[in-house]
Short mmCIF file of N, CA and C in Angstrom, two decimals:
data_model
loop_
_atom_site.label_atom_id
_atom_site.label_comp_id
_atom_site.label_asym_id
_atom_site.label_seq_id
_atom_site.Cartn_x
_atom_site.Cartn_y
_atom_site.Cartn_z
N MET A 26 -119.00 22.31 7.69
CA MET A 26 -118.57 23.30 6.85
C MET A 26 -117.10 23.50 7.15
N ILE A 27 -116.40 23.20 6.09
CA ILE A 27 -114.96 23.56 6.14
C ILE A 27 -114.74 25.21 6.01
N ARG A 28 -114.04 25.84 6.87
CA ARG A 28 -113.56 27.21 6.65
C ARG A 28 -112.23 27.19 6.10
N ALA A 29 -111.97 28.30 5.76
CA ALA A 29 -110.50 28.49 5.06
C ALA A 29 -109.40 28.29 6.06
N SER A 30 -108.21 27.90 5.53
CA SER A 30 -107.26 27.53 6.35
C SER A 30 -106.99 28.50 7.80
N TYR A 31 -106.54 27.58 8.79
CA TYR A 31 -106.38 28.36 10.04
C TYR A 31 -105.15 29.16 10.05
N GLN A 32 -104.84 30.30 10.44
CA GLN A 32 -103.71 31.07 10.76
C GLN A 32 -103.67 31.38 12.35
N LEU A 33 -102.44 31.06 12.68
CA LEU A 33 -102.22 31.30 14.28
C LEU A 33 -102.19 32.81 14.43
N PRO A 34 -102.81 33.38 15.28
CA PRO A 34 -102.95 34.95 15.45
C PRO A 34 -101.33 35.51 16.00
N THR A 35 -101.03 36.45 15.56
CA THR A 35 -99.63 37.08 15.90
C THR A 35 -99.78 37.75 17.30
N GLU A 36 -100.83 37.87 17.82
CA GLU A 36 -100.99 38.73 18.97
C GLU A 36 -100.89 37.73 20.27
N LEU A 37 -100.90 36.47 19.96
CA LEU A 37 -100.64 35.48 21.14
C LEU A 37 -99.60 35.82 22.14
N TRP A 38 -99.53 35.26 23.19
CA TRP A 38 -98.31 35.29 23.91
C TRP A 38 -97.61 34.26 23.51
N PRO A 39 -96.26 34.11 23.85
CA PRO A 39 -95.41 33.20 23.28
C PRO A 39 -95.77 31.54 23.86
N HIS A 40 -96.26 31.65 25.16
CA HIS A 40 -96.50 30.45 25.70
C HIS A 40 -97.80 30.01 25.17
N GLN A 41 -98.75 30.79 24.69
CA GLN A 41 -99.96 30.57 24.04
C GLN A 41 -99.60 29.61 22.88
N ALA A 42 -98.99 30.55 22.07
CA ALA A 42 -98.69 29.96 20.72
C ALA A 42 -97.96 28.56 20.71
N THR A 43 -97.03 28.44 21.74
CA THR A 43 -96.46 27.20 21.94
C THR A 43 -97.35 26.10 22.27
N GLY A 44 -98.20 26.25 23.18
CA GLY A 44 -99.17 25.34 23.65
C GLY A 44 -100.08 24.98 22.46
N ILE A 45 -100.52 26.02 21.55
CA ILE A 45 -101.43 25.64 20.48
C ILE A 45 -100.81 24.81 19.52
N ARG A 46 -99.39 25.10 19.15
CA ARG A 46 -98.63 24.33 18.02
C ARG A 46 -98.52 22.92 18.60
N GLY A 47 -98.18 22.83 19.89
CA GLY A 47 -98.09 21.53 20.32
C GLY A 47 -99.17 20.51 20.45
N VAL A 48 -100.36 21.17 20.65
CA VAL A 48 -101.57 20.47 20.39
C VAL A 48 -101.99 20.13 19.21
N ILE A 49 -101.75 21.12 18.23
CA ILE A 49 -101.94 20.82 16.77
C ILE A 49 -100.89 19.81 16.29
N ASP A 50 -99.73 19.80 16.68
CA ASP A 50 -98.80 18.78 16.25
C ASP A 50 -99.03 17.41 16.68
N ALA A 51 -99.58 17.41 17.95
CA ALA A 51 -99.90 15.97 18.60
C ALA A 51 -101.15 15.33 17.96
N ALA A 52 -102.11 16.37 17.66
CA ALA A 52 -103.16 15.98 16.89
C ALA A 52 -103.03 15.24 15.64
N GLY A 53 -101.83 15.41 14.88
CA GLY A 53 -101.36 14.84 13.81
C GLY A 53 -100.72 13.36 14.04
N THR A 54 -100.63 12.97 15.08
CA THR A 54 -100.08 11.51 15.43
C THR A 54 -101.25 10.71 15.77
N ASP A 55 -100.96 9.68 16.21
CA ASP A 55 -101.86 8.52 16.74
C ASP A 55 -102.32 8.65 18.24
N GLN A 56 -102.16 9.87 18.71
CA GLN A 56 -102.53 10.05 20.07
C GLN A 56 -104.20 10.28 20.05
N ARG A 57 -105.00 9.60 20.98
CA ARG A 57 -106.45 9.53 21.09
C ARG A 57 -106.59 10.79 21.88
N ARG A 58 -106.13 10.97 22.89
CA ARG A 58 -106.59 12.06 23.87
C ARG A 58 -105.42 12.94 24.22
N LEU A 59 -105.60 14.29 24.27
CA LEU A 59 -104.81 15.24 24.51
C LEU A 59 -105.22 16.15 25.64
N VAL A 60 -104.28 16.74 26.38
CA VAL A 60 -104.52 17.48 27.62
C VAL A 60 -103.43 18.53 27.55
N LEU A 61 -103.87 19.75 27.68
CA LEU A 61 -103.08 21.04 27.67
C LEU A 61 -103.31 21.53 28.91
N THR A 62 -102.30 21.88 29.98
CA THR A 62 -102.54 22.64 31.19
C THR A 62 -101.71 23.94 31.10
N ALA A 63 -102.30 24.83 31.87
CA ALA A 63 -101.71 26.16 32.16
C ALA A 63 -102.12 26.65 33.46
N PRO A 64 -101.21 27.59 33.99
CA PRO A 64 -101.64 28.13 35.41
C PRO A 64 -102.56 29.34 35.20
N CYS A 65 -103.09 29.81 36.38
CA CYS A 65 -104.03 30.76 36.31
C CYS A 65 -103.36 32.03 35.68
N GLY A 66 -104.18 32.68 34.83
CA GLY A 66 -103.73 33.83 34.26
C GLY A 66 -103.00 33.66 33.00
N ALA A 67 -102.78 32.31 32.37
CA ALA A 67 -102.21 32.27 31.25
C ALA A 67 -102.74 32.29 29.94
N GLY A 68 -104.11 32.70 30.05
CA GLY A 68 -104.63 32.67 28.94
C GLY A 68 -105.48 31.27 28.28
N LYS A 69 -105.91 30.49 29.41
CA LYS A 69 -106.54 29.12 28.81
C LYS A 69 -107.76 29.27 27.97
N THR A 70 -108.40 30.30 28.28
CA THR A 70 -109.66 30.61 27.48
C THR A 70 -109.40 30.91 26.10
N ARG A 71 -108.35 31.63 25.90
CA ARG A 71 -107.93 32.16 24.53
C ARG A 71 -107.35 30.99 23.85
N ILE A 72 -106.57 30.13 24.46
CA ILE A 72 -105.93 28.85 23.92
C ILE A 72 -107.10 27.97 23.40
N MET A 73 -108.07 27.82 24.23
CA MET A 73 -109.39 27.06 23.76
C MET A 73 -109.98 27.51 22.55
N THR A 74 -110.19 29.01 22.61
CA THR A 74 -111.01 29.50 21.43
C THR A 74 -110.17 29.16 20.07
N GLU A 75 -108.84 29.39 20.22
CA GLU A 75 -107.85 29.32 19.06
C GLU A 75 -107.96 27.80 18.61
N LEU A 76 -107.95 26.83 19.49
CA LEU A 76 -107.96 25.28 19.07
C LEU A 76 -109.27 24.92 18.67
N ILE A 77 -110.45 25.51 19.01
CA ILE A 77 -111.82 25.46 18.52
C ILE A 77 -111.78 25.95 16.93
N GLU A 78 -111.12 27.11 16.75
CA GLU A 78 -111.16 27.65 15.49
C GLU A 78 -110.39 26.79 14.64
N TRP A 79 -109.17 26.33 15.00
CA TRP A 79 -108.54 25.48 14.10
C TRP A 79 -109.27 24.24 13.78
N GLY A 80 -109.82 23.65 14.85
CA GLY A 80 -110.64 22.36 14.51
C GLY A 80 -111.80 22.76 13.57
N LEU A 81 -112.51 23.67 13.83
CA LEU A 81 -113.42 24.09 12.87
C LEU A 81 -112.99 24.25 11.29
N SER A 82 -111.88 24.81 11.25
CA SER A 82 -111.29 25.05 9.80
C SER A 82 -110.95 23.84 9.33
N ARG A 83 -110.74 22.66 9.98
CA ARG A 83 -110.58 21.24 9.50
C ARG A 83 -111.75 20.48 9.36
N GLY A 84 -112.96 21.04 9.63
CA GLY A 84 -114.29 20.45 9.69
C GLY A 84 -114.35 19.40 10.84
N MET A 85 -113.74 19.71 11.93
CA MET A 85 -113.80 18.81 13.13
C MET A 85 -114.64 19.47 14.02
N ALA A 86 -115.35 18.69 15.02
CA ALA A 86 -116.31 18.87 15.93
C ALA A 86 -115.46 19.25 17.24
N SER A 87 -116.05 19.89 17.96
CA SER A 87 -115.21 20.34 19.36
C SER A 87 -116.08 20.06 20.64
N VAL A 88 -115.64 19.67 21.49
CA VAL A 88 -116.24 19.31 22.93
C VAL A 88 -115.22 20.20 23.83
N LEU A 89 -115.89 21.03 24.78
CA LEU A 89 -115.18 21.52 25.83
C LEU A 89 -115.74 21.35 27.21
N TYR A 90 -115.05 20.79 28.04
CA TYR A 90 -115.47 20.49 29.36
C TYR A 90 -114.91 21.43 30.42
N THR A 91 -115.78 21.81 31.52
CA THR A 91 -115.10 22.51 32.48
C THR A 91 -115.61 21.67 33.83
N SER A 92 -114.59 22.26 34.80
CA SER A 92 -114.90 21.28 36.13
C SER A 92 -115.70 22.29 37.10
N ARG A 93 -115.94 23.57 36.56
CA ARG A 93 -116.62 24.45 37.73
C ARG A 93 -117.63 25.29 36.96
N ARG A 94 -118.77 25.59 37.68
CA ARG A 94 -119.86 26.43 37.02
C ARG A 94 -119.24 27.73 36.61
N LEU A 95 -118.48 28.45 37.49
CA LEU A 95 -118.00 29.78 37.15
C LEU A 95 -117.02 29.76 35.93
N LEU A 96 -116.40 28.65 35.83
CA LEU A 96 -115.49 28.64 34.46
C LEU A 96 -116.61 28.27 33.25
N PHE A 97 -117.59 27.61 33.58
CA PHE A 97 -118.49 27.51 32.34
C PHE A 97 -119.05 28.79 32.02
N LYS A 98 -119.38 29.51 32.77
CA LYS A 98 -120.06 30.93 32.61
C LYS A 98 -119.15 31.96 31.81
N GLN A 99 -117.83 31.86 32.46
CA GLN A 99 -116.72 32.65 31.89
C GLN A 99 -116.35 32.34 30.47
N THR A 100 -116.53 30.85 30.24
CA THR A 100 -116.04 30.43 28.87
C THR A 100 -117.11 30.71 27.99
N ALA A 101 -118.27 30.59 28.41
CA ALA A 101 -119.53 30.82 27.64
C ALA A 101 -119.42 32.39 27.27
N ARG A 102 -119.20 33.15 28.07
CA ARG A 102 -119.24 34.72 27.73
C ARG A 102 -118.23 34.93 26.60
N VAL A 103 -117.11 34.25 26.64
CA VAL A 103 -116.00 34.50 25.62
C VAL A 103 -116.48 33.99 24.29
N LEU A 104 -116.97 32.67 24.32
CA LEU A 104 -117.29 32.09 23.01
C LEU A 104 -118.56 32.66 22.42
N SER A 105 -119.31 33.29 23.17
CA SER A 105 -120.66 33.98 22.57
C SER A 105 -120.11 35.38 22.07
#
């Protein structure tokens, strides 16, 4: 199901908005794999949820991997 077009939220921190825009711009190229990194406390979970929302608005599927059980639980709480 394709949702209405995605709008970047205005309450994002500047570096979050820049990262999201960068991924969205790169997704429009022939790149097959994209990686966005950020330091602790940068709001990576918020960035991930916004990118998932953007993908859903375009009818895309999303896969989210974490390397730690703690991160999985934290991210699952945010997504639910």
